[in-house]
Short mmCIF file of C-alpha atoms in Angstrom, two decimals:
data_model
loop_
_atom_site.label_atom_id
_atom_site.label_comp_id
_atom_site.label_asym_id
_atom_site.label_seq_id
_atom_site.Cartn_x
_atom_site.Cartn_y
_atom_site.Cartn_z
CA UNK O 208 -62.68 -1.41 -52.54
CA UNK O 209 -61.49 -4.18 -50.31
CA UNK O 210 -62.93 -7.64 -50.58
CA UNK O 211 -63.61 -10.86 -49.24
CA UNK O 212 -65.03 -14.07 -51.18
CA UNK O 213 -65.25 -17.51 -49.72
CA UNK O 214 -66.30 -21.13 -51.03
CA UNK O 215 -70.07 -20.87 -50.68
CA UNK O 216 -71.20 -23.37 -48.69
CA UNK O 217 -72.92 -25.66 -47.16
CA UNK O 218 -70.21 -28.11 -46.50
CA UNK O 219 -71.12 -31.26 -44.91
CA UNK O 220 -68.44 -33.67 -43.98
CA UNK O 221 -68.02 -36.46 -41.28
CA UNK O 222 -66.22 -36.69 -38.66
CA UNK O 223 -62.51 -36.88 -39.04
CA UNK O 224 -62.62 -35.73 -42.75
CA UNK O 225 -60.03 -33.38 -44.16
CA UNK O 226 -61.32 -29.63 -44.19
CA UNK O 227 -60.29 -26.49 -46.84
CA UNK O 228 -62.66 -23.47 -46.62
CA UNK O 229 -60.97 -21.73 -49.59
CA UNK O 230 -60.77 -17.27 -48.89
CA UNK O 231 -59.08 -15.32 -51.69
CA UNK O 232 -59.32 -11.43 -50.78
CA UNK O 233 -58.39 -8.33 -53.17
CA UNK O 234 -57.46 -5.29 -51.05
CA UNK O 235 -54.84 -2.41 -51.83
CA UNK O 236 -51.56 -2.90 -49.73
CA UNK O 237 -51.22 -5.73 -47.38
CA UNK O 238 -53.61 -6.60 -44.73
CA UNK O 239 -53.86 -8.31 -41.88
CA UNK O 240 -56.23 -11.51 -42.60
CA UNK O 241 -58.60 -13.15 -39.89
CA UNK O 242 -61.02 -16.42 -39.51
CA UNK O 243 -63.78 -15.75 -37.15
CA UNK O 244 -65.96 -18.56 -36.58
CA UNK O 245 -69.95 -18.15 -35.54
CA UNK O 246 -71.51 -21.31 -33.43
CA UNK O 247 -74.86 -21.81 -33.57
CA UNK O 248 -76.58 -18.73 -31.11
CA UNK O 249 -73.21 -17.16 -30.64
CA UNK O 250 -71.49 -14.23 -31.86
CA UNK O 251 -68.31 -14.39 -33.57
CA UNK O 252 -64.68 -15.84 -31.77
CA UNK O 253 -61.43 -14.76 -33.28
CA UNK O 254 -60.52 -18.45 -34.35
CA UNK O 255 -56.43 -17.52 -35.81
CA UNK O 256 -55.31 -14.33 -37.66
CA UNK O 257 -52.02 -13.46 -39.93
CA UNK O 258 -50.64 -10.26 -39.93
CA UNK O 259 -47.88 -10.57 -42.89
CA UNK O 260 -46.94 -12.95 -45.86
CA UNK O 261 -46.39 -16.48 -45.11
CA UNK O 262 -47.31 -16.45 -41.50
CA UNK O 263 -49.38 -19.09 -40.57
CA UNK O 264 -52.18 -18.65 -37.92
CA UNK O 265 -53.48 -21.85 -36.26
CA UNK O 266 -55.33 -22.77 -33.41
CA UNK O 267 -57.60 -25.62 -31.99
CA UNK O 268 -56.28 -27.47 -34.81
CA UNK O 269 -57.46 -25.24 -37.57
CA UNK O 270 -54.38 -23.45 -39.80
CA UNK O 271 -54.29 -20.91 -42.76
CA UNK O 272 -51.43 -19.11 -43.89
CA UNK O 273 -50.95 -15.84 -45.62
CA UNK O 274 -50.02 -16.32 -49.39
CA UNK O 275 -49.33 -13.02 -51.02
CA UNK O 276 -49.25 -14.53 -54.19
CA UNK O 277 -51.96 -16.27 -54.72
CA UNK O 278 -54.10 -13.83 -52.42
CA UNK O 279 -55.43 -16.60 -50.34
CA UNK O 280 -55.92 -17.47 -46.93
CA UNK O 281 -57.58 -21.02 -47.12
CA UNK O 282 -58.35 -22.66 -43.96
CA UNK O 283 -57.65 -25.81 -42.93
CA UNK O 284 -58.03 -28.89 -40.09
CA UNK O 285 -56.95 -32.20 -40.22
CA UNK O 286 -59.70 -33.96 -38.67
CA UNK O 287 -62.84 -32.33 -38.19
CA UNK O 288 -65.30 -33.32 -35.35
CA UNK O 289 -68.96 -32.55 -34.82
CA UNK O 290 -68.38 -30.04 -32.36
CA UNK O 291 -66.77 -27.80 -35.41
CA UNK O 292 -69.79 -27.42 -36.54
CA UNK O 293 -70.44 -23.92 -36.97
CA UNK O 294 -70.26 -20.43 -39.99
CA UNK O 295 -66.84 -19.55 -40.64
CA UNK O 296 -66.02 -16.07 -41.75
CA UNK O 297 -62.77 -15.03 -43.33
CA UNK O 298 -61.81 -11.58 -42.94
CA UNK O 299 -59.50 -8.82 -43.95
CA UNK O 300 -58.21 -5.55 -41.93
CA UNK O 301 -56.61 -3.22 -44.51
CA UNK O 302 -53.09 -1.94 -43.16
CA UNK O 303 -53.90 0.98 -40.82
CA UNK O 304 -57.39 0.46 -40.85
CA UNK O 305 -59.98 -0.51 -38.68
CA UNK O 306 -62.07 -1.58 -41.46
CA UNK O 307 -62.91 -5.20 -41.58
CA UNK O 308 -64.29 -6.73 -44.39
CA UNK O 309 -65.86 -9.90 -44.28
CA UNK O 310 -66.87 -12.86 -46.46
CA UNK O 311 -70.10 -13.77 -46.71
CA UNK O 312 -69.59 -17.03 -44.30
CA UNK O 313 -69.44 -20.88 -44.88
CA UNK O 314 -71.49 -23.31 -42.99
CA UNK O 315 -69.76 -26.60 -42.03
CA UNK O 316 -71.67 -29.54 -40.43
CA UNK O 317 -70.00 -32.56 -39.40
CA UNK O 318 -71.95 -35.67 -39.09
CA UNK O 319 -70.97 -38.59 -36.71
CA UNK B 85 -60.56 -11.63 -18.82
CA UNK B 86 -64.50 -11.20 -19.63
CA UNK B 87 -65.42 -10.63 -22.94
CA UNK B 88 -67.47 -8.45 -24.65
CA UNK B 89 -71.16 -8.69 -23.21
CA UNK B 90 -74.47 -8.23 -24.96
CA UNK B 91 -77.90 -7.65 -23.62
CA UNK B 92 -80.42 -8.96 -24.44
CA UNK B 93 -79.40 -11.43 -26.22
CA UNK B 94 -83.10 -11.90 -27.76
CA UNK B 95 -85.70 -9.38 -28.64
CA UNK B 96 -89.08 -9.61 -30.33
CA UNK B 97 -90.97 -6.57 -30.82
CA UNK B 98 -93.55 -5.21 -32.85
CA UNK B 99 -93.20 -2.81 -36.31
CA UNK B 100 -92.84 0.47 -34.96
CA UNK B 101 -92.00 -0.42 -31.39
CA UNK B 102 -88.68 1.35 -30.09
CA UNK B 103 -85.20 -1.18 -28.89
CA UNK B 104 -82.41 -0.54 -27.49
CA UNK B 105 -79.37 -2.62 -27.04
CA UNK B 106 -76.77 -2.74 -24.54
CA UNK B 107 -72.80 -3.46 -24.87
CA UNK B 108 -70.20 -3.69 -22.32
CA UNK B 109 -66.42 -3.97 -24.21
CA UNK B 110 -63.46 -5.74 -22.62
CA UNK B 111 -61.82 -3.74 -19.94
CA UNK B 112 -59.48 -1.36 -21.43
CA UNK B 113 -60.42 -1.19 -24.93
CA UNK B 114 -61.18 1.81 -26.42
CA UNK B 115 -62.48 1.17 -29.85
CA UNK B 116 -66.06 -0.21 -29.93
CA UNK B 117 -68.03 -0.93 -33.03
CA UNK B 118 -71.93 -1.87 -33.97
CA UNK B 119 -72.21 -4.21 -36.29
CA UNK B 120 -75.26 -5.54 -38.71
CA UNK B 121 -75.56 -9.02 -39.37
CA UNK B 122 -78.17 -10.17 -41.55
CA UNK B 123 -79.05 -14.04 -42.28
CA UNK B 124 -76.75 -15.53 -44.20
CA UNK B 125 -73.92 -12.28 -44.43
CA UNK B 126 -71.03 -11.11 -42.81
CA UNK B 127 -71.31 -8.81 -39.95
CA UNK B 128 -71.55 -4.90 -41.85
CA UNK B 129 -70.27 -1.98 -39.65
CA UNK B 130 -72.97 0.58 -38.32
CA UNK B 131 -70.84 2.60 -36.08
CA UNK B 132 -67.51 3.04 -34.68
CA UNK B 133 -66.12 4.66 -31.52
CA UNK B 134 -63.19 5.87 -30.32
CA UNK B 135 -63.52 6.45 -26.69
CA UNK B 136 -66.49 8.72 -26.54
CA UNK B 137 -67.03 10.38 -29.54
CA UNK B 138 -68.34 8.61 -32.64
CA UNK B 139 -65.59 8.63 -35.32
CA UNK B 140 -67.58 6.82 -38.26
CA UNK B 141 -71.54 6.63 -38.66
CA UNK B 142 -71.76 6.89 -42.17
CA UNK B 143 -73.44 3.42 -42.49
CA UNK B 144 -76.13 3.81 -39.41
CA UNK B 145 -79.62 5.24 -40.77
CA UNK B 146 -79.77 8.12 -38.83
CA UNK B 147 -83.47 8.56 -39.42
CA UNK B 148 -84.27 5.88 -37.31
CA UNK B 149 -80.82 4.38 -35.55
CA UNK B 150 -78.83 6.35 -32.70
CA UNK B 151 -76.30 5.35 -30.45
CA UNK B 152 -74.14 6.48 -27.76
CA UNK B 153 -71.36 6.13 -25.29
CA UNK B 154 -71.50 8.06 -22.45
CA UNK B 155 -68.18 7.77 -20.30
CA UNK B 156 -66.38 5.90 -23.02
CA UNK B 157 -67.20 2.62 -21.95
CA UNK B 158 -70.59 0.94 -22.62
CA UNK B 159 -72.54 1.66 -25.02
CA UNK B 160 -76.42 1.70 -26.09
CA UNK B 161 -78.02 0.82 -29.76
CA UNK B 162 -81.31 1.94 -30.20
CA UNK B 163 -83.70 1.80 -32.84
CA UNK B 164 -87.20 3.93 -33.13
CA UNK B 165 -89.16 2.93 -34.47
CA UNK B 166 -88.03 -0.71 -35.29
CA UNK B 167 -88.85 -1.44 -39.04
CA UNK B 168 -89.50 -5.31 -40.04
CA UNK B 169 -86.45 -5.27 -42.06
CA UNK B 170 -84.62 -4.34 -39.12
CA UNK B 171 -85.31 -7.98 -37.47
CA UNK B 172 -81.40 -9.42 -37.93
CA UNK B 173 -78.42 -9.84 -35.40
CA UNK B 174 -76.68 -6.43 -33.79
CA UNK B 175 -72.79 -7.40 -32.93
CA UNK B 176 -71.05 -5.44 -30.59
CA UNK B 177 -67.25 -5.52 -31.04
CA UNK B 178 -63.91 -4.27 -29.10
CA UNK B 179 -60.35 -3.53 -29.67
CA UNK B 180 -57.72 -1.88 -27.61
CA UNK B 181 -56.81 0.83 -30.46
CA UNK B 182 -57.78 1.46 -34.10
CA UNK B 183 -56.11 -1.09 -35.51
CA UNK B 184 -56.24 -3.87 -33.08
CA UNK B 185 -57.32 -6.97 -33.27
CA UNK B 186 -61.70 -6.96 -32.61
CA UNK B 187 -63.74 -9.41 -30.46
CA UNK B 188 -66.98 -9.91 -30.74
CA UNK B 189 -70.07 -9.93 -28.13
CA UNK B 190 -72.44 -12.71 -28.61
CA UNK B 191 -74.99 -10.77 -30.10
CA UNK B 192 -78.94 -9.56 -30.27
CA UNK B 193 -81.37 -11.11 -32.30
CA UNK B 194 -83.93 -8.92 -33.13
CA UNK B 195 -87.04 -9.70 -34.57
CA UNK B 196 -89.70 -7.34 -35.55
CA UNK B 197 -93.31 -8.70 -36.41
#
């Protein structure tokens, strides 16, 4: 079946550090690919999403793009800042489907 | 546009006490999905609906879990009785169609003593 595996975390950086949150996924087809993101308390936001190879989603500074080949979707962000602080989860929709299929999560604190 | 809304959005209860749970989707969608989301994991799905009719509950424990959504729009969790390995975080999620894009609800957290 369809699945999701991400960097384990925690990952602890400071503030205006480079961040990669590495997602490789195996599913049959092509799916559409997702990054949800979980703040402390909160349920999960739709952070970007990718529906076909090489797109890039971004948003609030955050990117990943949709590489086929390699069957990643790593994210990404320049600069982080303590208010990114929060569980990602990457995320696959198999074409069709309405099955999503998460990874198990990675924690990132950012320290001042 | 208001999002998907959850209540409560904390519950303790005692082992064998019953809970219910309360969603409200985004205007106009009419997929909604239950999700399980234990520390530390992804959200699992528990339920899906299209409309009013249930369309997949092969992963909620029907011994002890129902649900329902009366009208098509919100919809109600409930759990009786509540086991302690039930104590994690229900999601409630919405899309406009099967294959659209989900957002999530903030969330219960449930905790059973």
């Amino acid at each position: 079946g369809d699945s999701v595996t991400q960097m384990e975390g925690p990952v602890t950086l400071s503030e205006e550090a480079f961040l990669t949150i590495n997602c490789t996924y195996t599913a049959t087809g092509y799916p559409s690919l997702f990054w949800y993101v979980q703040y402390p308390g909160e349920g999960l936001q739709l952070l970007l999403k990718a529906t076909k190879a090489d797109d890039k989603g971004s948003n609030k500074g955050f990117e990943a793009t949709y590489r086929k080949e390699t069957t990643s979707f790593h994210l990404e962000k320049g600069s982080v800042q303590v208010s990114d602080s929060a569980v990602y989860f990457c995320a696959s929709l198999k074409a069709g489907s309405y099955q999503l299929t998460f990874g198990k999560g990675t924690k990132l604190s950012v320290i001042p | 546009e208001a999002g998907v809304v959850q209540s409560p959005r904390y519950k303790i209860i005692e082992k064998k006490q019953p809970v219910a749970f309360w969603c409200n989707p985004i205007s106009g969608h009419n997929t909604l999905y239950w999700y399980l989301q234990n520390l530390g994991q992804g959200p699992e799905l528990l339920i899906r609906y299209e409309n009013e009719e249930a369309v997949d509950d092969s992963q909620l424990p029907k011994d002890r879990f129902s649900a329902e959504r009366l009208k098509g729009v919100d919809s109600t969790l409930k759990i009786q009785p509540a086991e302690l390995g039930d104590s994690a975080v229900y999601l409630c999620a919405s899309s406009l169609d099967l294959t659209g894009t989900q957002y999530f609800g903030p969330g219960t957290r449930l905790t059973v003593l």
